[in-house]
PDB file of C-alpha atoms and ligand atoms in Angstrom:
ATOM      1  CA  MET A   1      -9.871 -37.382  -5.449  1.00 59.00           C
ATOM      2  CA  ASP A   2      -8.963 -34.721  -3.410  1.00 73.00           C
ATOM      3  CA  LYS A   3     -10.493 -31.563  -3.788  1.00 89.00           C
ATOM      4  CA  GLN A   4      -9.063 -29.958  -7.387  1.00 94.00           C
ATOM      5  CA  PHE A   5      -8.408 -26.238  -8.339  1.00 97.00           C
ATOM      6  CA  ARG A   6      -7.202 -24.248 -10.952  1.00 98.00           C
ATOM      7  CA  VAL A   7      -5.491 -21.199 -10.824  1.00 98.00           C
ATOM      8  CA  ALA A   8      -4.830 -18.164 -12.559  1.00 98.00           C
ATOM      9  CA  ILE A   9      -1.277 -16.210 -12.375  1.00 98.00           C
ATOM     10  CA  PHE A  10      -2.068 -12.264 -13.370  1.00 98.00           C
ATOM     11  CA  ALA A  11       2.201 -11.092 -13.947  1.00 98.00           C
ATOM     12  CA  SER A  12       3.280  -7.659 -15.762  1.00 97.00           C
ATOM     13  CA  GLY A  13       7.087  -8.486 -16.299  1.00 95.00           C
ATOM     14  CA  ASN A  14      10.028 -10.628 -15.332  1.00 96.00           C
ATOM     15  CA  GLY A  15       7.727 -13.016 -13.535  1.00 98.00           C
ATOM     16  CA  THR A  16       9.942 -14.955 -11.453  1.00 98.00           C
ATOM     17  CA  ASN A  17       7.853 -15.565  -8.834  1.00 98.00           C
ATOM     18  CA  ALA A  18       5.427 -16.790 -11.787  1.00 98.00           C
ATOM     19  CA  GLU A  19       8.078 -19.110 -12.409  1.00 98.00           C
ATOM     20  CA  ALA A  20       8.322 -20.080  -8.743  1.00 98.00           C
ATOM     21  CA  ILE A  21       5.053 -20.935  -8.540  1.00 98.00           C
ATOM     22  CA  MET A  22       4.058 -23.174 -11.675  1.00 98.00           C
ATOM     23  CA  LYS A  23       7.919 -25.295 -10.498  1.00 98.00           C
ATOM     24  CA  HIS A  24       6.403 -25.042  -7.001  1.00 98.00           C
ATOM     25  CA  PHE A  25       2.600 -26.692  -8.487  1.00 98.00           C
ATOM     26  CA  GLN A  26       4.073 -28.670 -11.136  1.00 97.00           C
ATOM     27  CA  HIS A  27       3.102 -32.153 -10.019  1.00 95.00           C
ATOM     28  CA  HIS A  28       1.028 -31.173  -7.348  1.00 96.00           C
ATOM     29  CA  ALA A  29      -1.393 -33.451  -6.649  1.00 94.00           C
ATOM     30  CA  SER A  30      -4.781 -30.824  -6.196  1.00 96.00           C
ATOM     31  CA  VAL A  31      -3.395 -27.182  -7.988  1.00 97.00           C
ATOM     32  CA  ASN A  32      -3.356 -26.824 -11.026  1.00 98.00           C
ATOM     33  CA  ILE A  33      -1.572 -23.608 -12.686  1.00 98.00           C
ATOM     34  CA  THR A  34      -4.309 -23.346 -15.635  1.00 98.00           C
ATOM     35  CA  LEU A  35      -2.905 -20.311 -16.831  1.00 98.00           C
ATOM     36  CA  VAL A  36      -0.891 -16.727 -16.940  1.00 98.00           C
ATOM     37  CA  LEU A  37      -2.552 -14.265 -18.083  1.00 98.00           C
ATOM     38  CA  SER A  38      -0.792 -10.547 -18.863  1.00 98.00           C
ATOM     39  CA  ASN A  39      -0.745  -6.786 -19.827  1.00 97.00           C
ATOM     40  CA  ASN A  40       2.181  -6.419 -22.241  1.00 97.00           C
ATOM     41  CA  LYS A  41       3.298  -9.257 -24.776  1.00 97.00           C
ATOM     42  CA  GLU A  42       6.717  -8.227 -24.137  1.00 97.00           C
ATOM     43  CA  ALA A  43       6.391 -10.068 -20.481  1.00 98.00           C
ATOM     44  CA  LYS A  44       9.072 -12.062 -20.462  1.00 98.00           C
ATOM     45  CA  VAL A  45       6.436 -14.531 -17.996  1.00 98.00           C
ATOM     46  CA  LEU A  46       5.195 -15.889 -20.866  1.00 98.00           C
ATOM     47  CA  GLU A  47       8.400 -17.578 -22.251  1.00 98.00           C
ATOM     48  CA  ARG A  48       8.400 -18.526 -18.584  1.00 98.00           C
ATOM     49  CA  ALA A  49       5.298 -20.202 -18.846  1.00 98.00           C
ATOM     50  CA  ALA A  50       5.645 -21.749 -22.127  1.00 98.00           C
ATOM     51  CA  LYS A  51       8.379 -23.583 -20.531  1.00 98.00           C
ATOM     52  CA  PHE A  52       6.097 -24.893 -18.479  1.00 98.00           C
ATOM     53  CA  ASN A  53       3.626 -26.039 -20.730  1.00 97.00           C
ATOM     54  CA  VAL A  54       0.849 -23.090 -19.409  1.00 98.00           C
ATOM     55  CA  PRO A  55      -1.374 -21.570 -21.658  1.00 98.00           C
ATOM     56  CA  THR A  56      -0.918 -17.668 -21.841  1.00 98.00           C
ATOM     57  CA  VAL A  57      -3.561 -14.677 -22.796  1.00 97.00           C
ATOM     58  CA  VAL A  58      -2.351 -11.077 -22.888  1.00 97.00           C
ATOM     59  CA  PHE A  59      -4.954  -8.580 -23.163  1.00 97.00           C
ATOM     60  CA  ASN A  60      -5.448  -4.723 -23.548  1.00 96.00           C
ATOM     61  CA  LYS A  61      -6.381  -2.397 -20.314  1.00 95.00           C
ATOM     62  CA  THR A  62     -10.432  -2.147 -22.628  1.00 95.00           C
ATOM     63  CA  GLU A  63      -9.937  -5.273 -22.372  1.00 94.00           C
ATOM     64  CA  PHE A  64      -9.433  -6.006 -18.554  1.00 95.00           C
ATOM     65  CA  LYS A  65     -11.638  -3.213 -17.623  1.00 92.00           C
ATOM     66  CA  ASP A  66     -14.862  -4.622 -19.489  1.00 89.00           C
ATOM     67  CA  SER A  67     -15.415  -7.426 -17.728  1.00 83.00           C
ATOM     68  CA  SER A  68     -16.703 -10.351 -20.324  1.00 88.00           C
ATOM     69  CA  LEU A  69     -13.892 -11.080 -22.183  1.00 93.00           C
ATOM     70  CA  ILE A  70     -11.397 -12.203 -18.494  1.00 96.00           C
ATOM     71  CA  LEU A  71     -14.669 -13.349 -17.285  1.00 97.00           C
ATOM     72  CA  SER A  72     -15.733 -15.840 -20.217  1.00 96.00           C
ATOM     73  CA  ILE A  73     -11.470 -16.586 -20.606  1.00 96.00           C
ATOM     74  CA  LEU A  74     -11.284 -17.475 -16.470  1.00 98.00           C
ATOM     75  CA  HIS A  75     -15.153 -19.419 -16.345  1.00 97.00           C
ATOM     76  CA  LYS A  76     -14.291 -21.810 -19.404  1.00 97.00           C
ATOM     77  CA  GLN A  77     -10.960 -22.588 -18.292  1.00 97.00           C
ATOM     78  CA  SER A  78     -13.339 -23.327 -14.378  1.00 97.00           C
ATOM     79  CA  ILE A  79     -10.424 -21.028 -12.629  1.00 98.00           C
ATOM     80  CA  THR A  80     -10.848 -21.501  -9.061  1.00 97.00           C
ATOM     81  CA  HIS A  81      -8.532 -19.018  -7.935  1.00 98.00           C
ATOM     82  CA  ILE A  82      -6.026 -15.947  -9.147  1.00 98.00           C
ATOM     83  CA  VAL A  83      -2.723 -15.262  -8.334  1.00 98.00           C
ATOM     84  CA  LEU A  84      -1.214 -11.538  -9.036  1.00 98.00           C
ATOM     85  CA  ALA A  85       2.779 -11.615  -9.064  1.00 98.00           C
ATOM     86  CA  GLY A  86       4.170  -8.157 -10.367  1.00 96.00           C
ATOM     87  CA  PHE A  87       1.080  -7.876 -11.757  1.00 96.00           C
ATOM     88  CA  MET A  88       0.755  -4.200 -12.207  1.00 92.00           C
ATOM     89  CA  TRP A  89      -2.360  -2.779 -12.755  1.00 92.00           C
ATOM     90  CA  LEU A  90      -5.659  -2.844  -9.919  1.00 91.00           C
ATOM     91  CA  VAL A  91      -8.168  -5.640 -10.129  1.00 94.00           C
ATOM     92  CA  PRO A  92     -11.252  -4.162 -11.508  1.00 94.00           C
ATOM     93  CA  SER A  93     -14.208  -4.676  -9.305  1.00 94.00           C
ATOM     94  CA  TYR A  94     -16.022  -7.559 -11.504  1.00 96.00           C
ATOM     95  CA  LEU A  95     -12.884  -9.643 -10.378  1.00 96.00           C
ATOM     96  CA  VAL A  96     -12.868  -9.120  -7.248  1.00 96.00           C
ATOM     97  CA  ALA A  97     -16.964  -9.467  -7.126  1.00 95.00           C
ATOM     98  CA  ALA A  98     -16.382 -12.789  -9.217  1.00 96.00           C
ATOM     99  CA  TYR A  99     -13.406 -13.902  -6.688  1.00 96.00           C
ATOM    100  CA  PRO A 100     -14.032 -12.917  -3.316  1.00 94.00           C
ATOM    101  CA  ASN A 101     -11.670 -13.981  -1.149  1.00 94.00           C
ATOM    102  CA  LYS A 102      -9.807 -16.007  -3.497  1.00 97.00           C
ATOM    103  CA  ILE A 103      -7.915 -13.116  -4.991  1.00 97.00           C
ATOM    104  CA  ILE A 104      -3.504 -12.327  -3.147  1.00 98.00           C
ATOM    105  CA  ASN A 105      -0.949 -10.635  -3.593  1.00 97.00           C
ATOM    106  CA  ILE A 106       2.713  -9.919  -2.942  1.00 97.00           C
ATOM    107  CA  HIS A 107       4.003  -7.190  -2.215  1.00 97.00           C
ATOM    108  CA  PRO A 108       7.982  -6.262  -1.849  1.00 97.00           C
ATOM    109  CA  ALA A 109       7.940  -4.539   0.969  1.00 97.00           C
ATOM    110  CA  LEU A 110       6.448  -4.763   4.732  1.00 97.00           C
ATOM    111  CA  LEU A 111       2.996  -3.270   4.097  1.00 95.00           C
ATOM    112  CA  PRO A 112       1.273  -0.707   5.035  1.00 94.00           C
ATOM    113  CA  ALA A 113       4.765   0.683   5.086  1.00 94.00           C
ATOM    114  CA  PHE A 114       5.746   2.048   0.697  1.00 95.00           C
ATOM    115  CA  GLY A 115       2.346   0.216  -0.360  1.00 93.00           C
ATOM    116  CA  GLY A 116      -0.250   2.184  -2.803  1.00 88.00           C
ATOM    117  CA  LYS A 117      -0.057   3.879  -5.725  1.00 85.00           C
ATOM    118  CA  GLY A 118       3.199   3.894  -7.740  1.00 88.00           C
ATOM    119  CA  MET A 119       4.450   1.826  -5.196  1.00 92.00           C
ATOM    120  CA  PHE A 120       5.689  -1.217  -7.469  1.00 92.00           C
ATOM    121  CA  GLY A 121       9.204  -3.455  -8.201  1.00 91.00           C
ATOM    122  CA  MET A 122      11.841  -1.079  -7.962  1.00 95.00           C
ATOM    123  CA  HIS A 123      10.305   1.659  -6.938  1.00 96.00           C
ATOM    124  CA  VAL A 124       9.340   0.610  -3.348  1.00 97.00           C
ATOM    125  CA  HIS A 125      13.213  -0.871  -3.255  1.00 98.00           C
ATOM    126  CA  GLU A 126      14.311   2.941  -4.024  1.00 97.00           C
ATOM    127  CA  ALA A 127      11.834   4.414  -1.181  1.00 97.00           C
ATOM    128  CA  VAL A 128      12.694   2.184   1.175  1.00 97.00           C
ATOM    129  CA  LYS A 129      16.299   3.062   0.763  1.00 97.00           C
ATOM    130  CA  ALA A 130      15.603   6.944   1.077  1.00 96.00           C
ATOM    131  CA  SER A 131      13.572   5.932   4.085  1.00 97.00           C
ATOM    132  CA  GLY A 132      16.800   5.162   6.162  1.00 95.00           C
ATOM    133  CA  GLN A 133      14.827   1.474   7.394  1.00 95.00           C
ATOM    134  CA  SER A 134      16.412  -1.021   8.743  1.00 97.00           C
ATOM    135  CA  VAL A 135      14.490  -3.778   7.616  1.00 98.00           C
ATOM    136  CA  SER A 136      11.958  -4.487   4.693  1.00 98.00           C
ATOM    137  CA  GLY A 137      10.494  -7.637   3.491  1.00 98.00           C
ATOM    138  CA  ILE A 138       7.335  -9.099   1.929  1.00 98.00           C
ATOM    139  CA  THR A 139       3.727  -8.897   2.310  1.00 98.00           C
ATOM    140  CA  ILE A 140       1.330 -11.253   1.337  1.00 98.00           C
ATOM    141  CA  HIS A 141      -2.202 -10.690   1.273  1.00 97.00           C
ATOM    142  CA  LEU A 142      -6.214 -10.969  -0.503  1.00 96.00           C
ATOM    143  CA  VAL A 143      -7.148  -8.588  -3.192  1.00 95.00           C
ATOM    144  CA  ASN A 144      -9.175  -6.234  -2.992  1.00 88.00           C
ATOM    145  CA  GLU A 145     -10.792  -3.213  -5.185  1.00 84.00           C
ATOM    146  CA  HIS A 146      -7.954  -0.456  -3.438  1.00 83.00           C
ATOM    147  CA  TYR A 147      -3.804  -1.142  -3.921  1.00 78.00           C
ATOM    148  CA  ASP A 148      -2.523  -3.115  -0.825  1.00 80.00           C
ATOM    149  CA  GLU A 149      -5.281  -2.627   1.239  1.00 85.00           C
ATOM    150  CA  GLY A 150      -6.809  -6.441   1.411  1.00 91.00           C
ATOM    151  CA  LYS A 151      -6.211  -9.126   4.429  1.00 94.00           C
ATOM    152  CA  PHE A 152      -2.686  -9.839   5.402  1.00 96.00           C
ATOM    153  CA  LEU A 153      -1.322 -13.479   4.937  1.00 97.00           C
ATOM    154  CA  LEU A 154       1.996 -13.042   6.163  1.00 97.00           C
ATOM    155  CA  HIS A 155       4.707 -10.813   7.097  1.00 98.00           C
ATOM    156  CA  LYS A 156       8.171 -11.945   6.670  1.00 98.00           C
ATOM    157  CA  SER A 157      11.397  -9.845   6.947  1.00 98.00           C
ATOM    158  CA  CYS A 158      15.385  -9.136   6.132  1.00 98.00           C
ATOM    159  CA  ASP A 159      17.831  -6.966   7.782  1.00 98.00           C
ATOM    160  CA  VAL A 160      18.091  -3.577   4.970  1.00 98.00           C
ATOM    161  CA  LEU A 161      22.596  -2.397   6.134  1.00 98.00           C
ATOM    162  CA  SER A 162      23.356   0.942   5.801  1.00 96.00           C
ATOM    163  CA  SER A 163      25.586  -0.135   2.866  1.00 97.00           C
ATOM    164  CA  ASP A 164      23.084  -2.180   0.471  1.00 97.00           C
ATOM    165  CA  SER A 165      22.051   0.050  -2.556  1.00 97.00           C
ATOM    166  CA  SER A 166      18.328  -0.348  -3.638  1.00 97.00           C
ATOM    167  CA  GLN A 167      19.286  -3.663  -5.786  1.00 98.00           C
ATOM    168  CA  ASP A 168      20.876  -5.397  -2.830  1.00 98.00           C
ATOM    169  CA  ILE A 169      17.325  -5.203  -0.468  1.00 98.00           C
ATOM    170  CA  ALA A 170      15.000  -6.225  -3.801  1.00 98.00           C
ATOM    171  CA  ASN A 171      17.412  -9.071  -3.981  1.00 98.00           C
ATOM    172  CA  LYS A 172      16.979  -9.950  -0.095  1.00 98.00           C
ATOM    173  CA  VAL A 173      12.851  -9.119  -1.359  1.00 98.00           C
ATOM    174  CA  HIS A 174      12.936 -11.877  -4.046  1.00 98.00           C
ATOM    175  CA  ALA A 175      15.049 -14.393  -2.486  1.00 98.00           C
ATOM    176  CA  LEU A 176      11.738 -14.368   0.814  1.00 98.00           C
ATOM    177  CA  GLU A 177       9.258 -14.059  -2.274  1.00 98.00           C
ATOM    178  CA  TYR A 178      10.549 -17.168  -3.693  1.00 98.00           C
ATOM    179  CA  GLU A 179      10.757 -19.068  -0.628  1.00 98.00           C
ATOM    180  CA  TRP A 180       7.150 -17.771   1.004  1.00 98.00           C
ATOM    181  CA  TYR A 181       4.982 -16.842  -1.555  1.00 98.00           C
ATOM    182  CA  PRO A 182       4.238 -20.831  -3.631  1.00 98.00           C
ATOM    183  CA  LYS A 183       4.075 -22.497   0.154  1.00 98.00           C
ATOM    184  CA  GLN A 184       2.024 -19.771   1.324  1.00 98.00           C
ATOM    185  CA  ILE A 185      -0.464 -19.873  -1.814  1.00 98.00           C
ATOM    186  CA  GLU A 186      -0.150 -23.278  -1.651  1.00 97.00           C
ATOM    187  CA  GLU A 187      -1.628 -23.239   2.094  1.00 96.00           C
ATOM    188  CA  TRP A 188      -3.982 -20.662   1.572  1.00 96.00           C
ATOM    189  CA  ILE A 189      -5.819 -22.332  -1.530  1.00 96.00           C
ATOM    190  CA  THR A 190      -5.515 -25.869   0.612  1.00 93.00           C
ATOM    191  CA  LEU A 191      -6.167 -24.844   3.898  1.00 89.00           C
ATOM    192  CA  LEU A 192      -7.715 -21.597   4.348  1.00 80.00           C
ATOM    193  CA  SER A 193     -10.497 -21.571   1.099  1.00 65.00           C
ATOM    194  CA  ASP A 194     -13.839 -22.905   1.812  1.00 62.00           C
TER     195      ASP A 194
HETATM  196  C1  GAR B 201       7.932  -8.824  -7.219  1.00 76.24           C
HETATM  197  O1  GAR B 201       8.949  -8.298  -6.721  1.00 76.24           O
HETATM  198  C2  GAR B 201       6.607  -8.136  -6.403  1.00 76.24           C
HETATM  199  O2  GAR B 201       6.686  -8.590  -5.268  1.00 76.24           O
HETATM  200  C3  GAR B 201       6.470  -6.851  -7.204  1.00 76.24           C
HETATM  201  O3  GAR B 201       7.246  -6.939  -8.522  1.00 76.24           O
HETATM  202  C4  GAR B 201       7.774  -7.963  -8.284  1.00 76.24           C
HETATM  203  C5  GAR B 201       8.158  -8.666  -9.738  1.00 76.24           C
HETATM  204  O4  GAR B 201       8.716  -9.480  -9.771  1.00 76.24           O
HETATM  205  N1  GAR B 201       4.933  -6.914  -7.136  1.00 76.24           N
HETATM  206  C6  GAR B 201       4.638  -4.957  -6.414  1.00 76.24           C
HETATM  207  O5  GAR B 201       5.170  -4.393  -6.666  1.00 76.24           O
HETATM  208  C7  GAR B 201       3.076  -5.136  -6.952  1.00 76.24           C
HETATM  209  N2  GAR B 201       3.055  -4.225  -5.995  1.00 76.24           N
HETATM  210  P1  GAR B 201       8.852 -10.763 -11.626  1.00 76.24           P
HETATM  211  O6  GAR B 201       8.062 -10.518 -12.300  1.00 76.24           O
HETATM  212  O7  GAR B 201      10.040 -11.520 -11.044  1.00 76.24           O
HETATM  213  O8  GAR B 201       7.950 -11.834 -10.404  1.00 76.24           O
END
């Protein structure tokens, strides 16, 4: 039998990327989306996980900073890979150390531009709009202890017209995310992981 991989998704909000990922791997032979974890008990991603019968865990900041709870949950479920999908907190060093090169993130712009602390969700698209850039896109990258600084795995771009609103940019970027993130996760897990 193929090697089996067990994935935990961390998400803070709406969870449309998490949904695209759960859908992509629903019947996958070797990759199982095992858990969805959120720092927000109101997050819509929790309802989306329920639709796919994926169990959920909600944690607070204290629990996240102290390694014992999160690591024991991940180890108990034999989690091999972590996917961040709209997760808004910095990943603590204990988690990066426990999962070296096994944590992936998507950022809704072409890093290294428009990244770093405070650059998430619509803030990113508003900054792109304000800068007058004619292009934006997505960056899929490995995660280290710093916001948006791990090794880049994939960039995909889209045109930004001067008539585009921040919401128009968000819509174009979301379309790229849904198209590329599940495929890139699959390649990273099944082809690039040791
Ligand atoms: C996505 O666009 C994702 O790239 C972004 O948050 C959005 C979440 O949407 N992530 C960041 O900004 C991380 N710095 P979703 O909850 O509908 O997937």
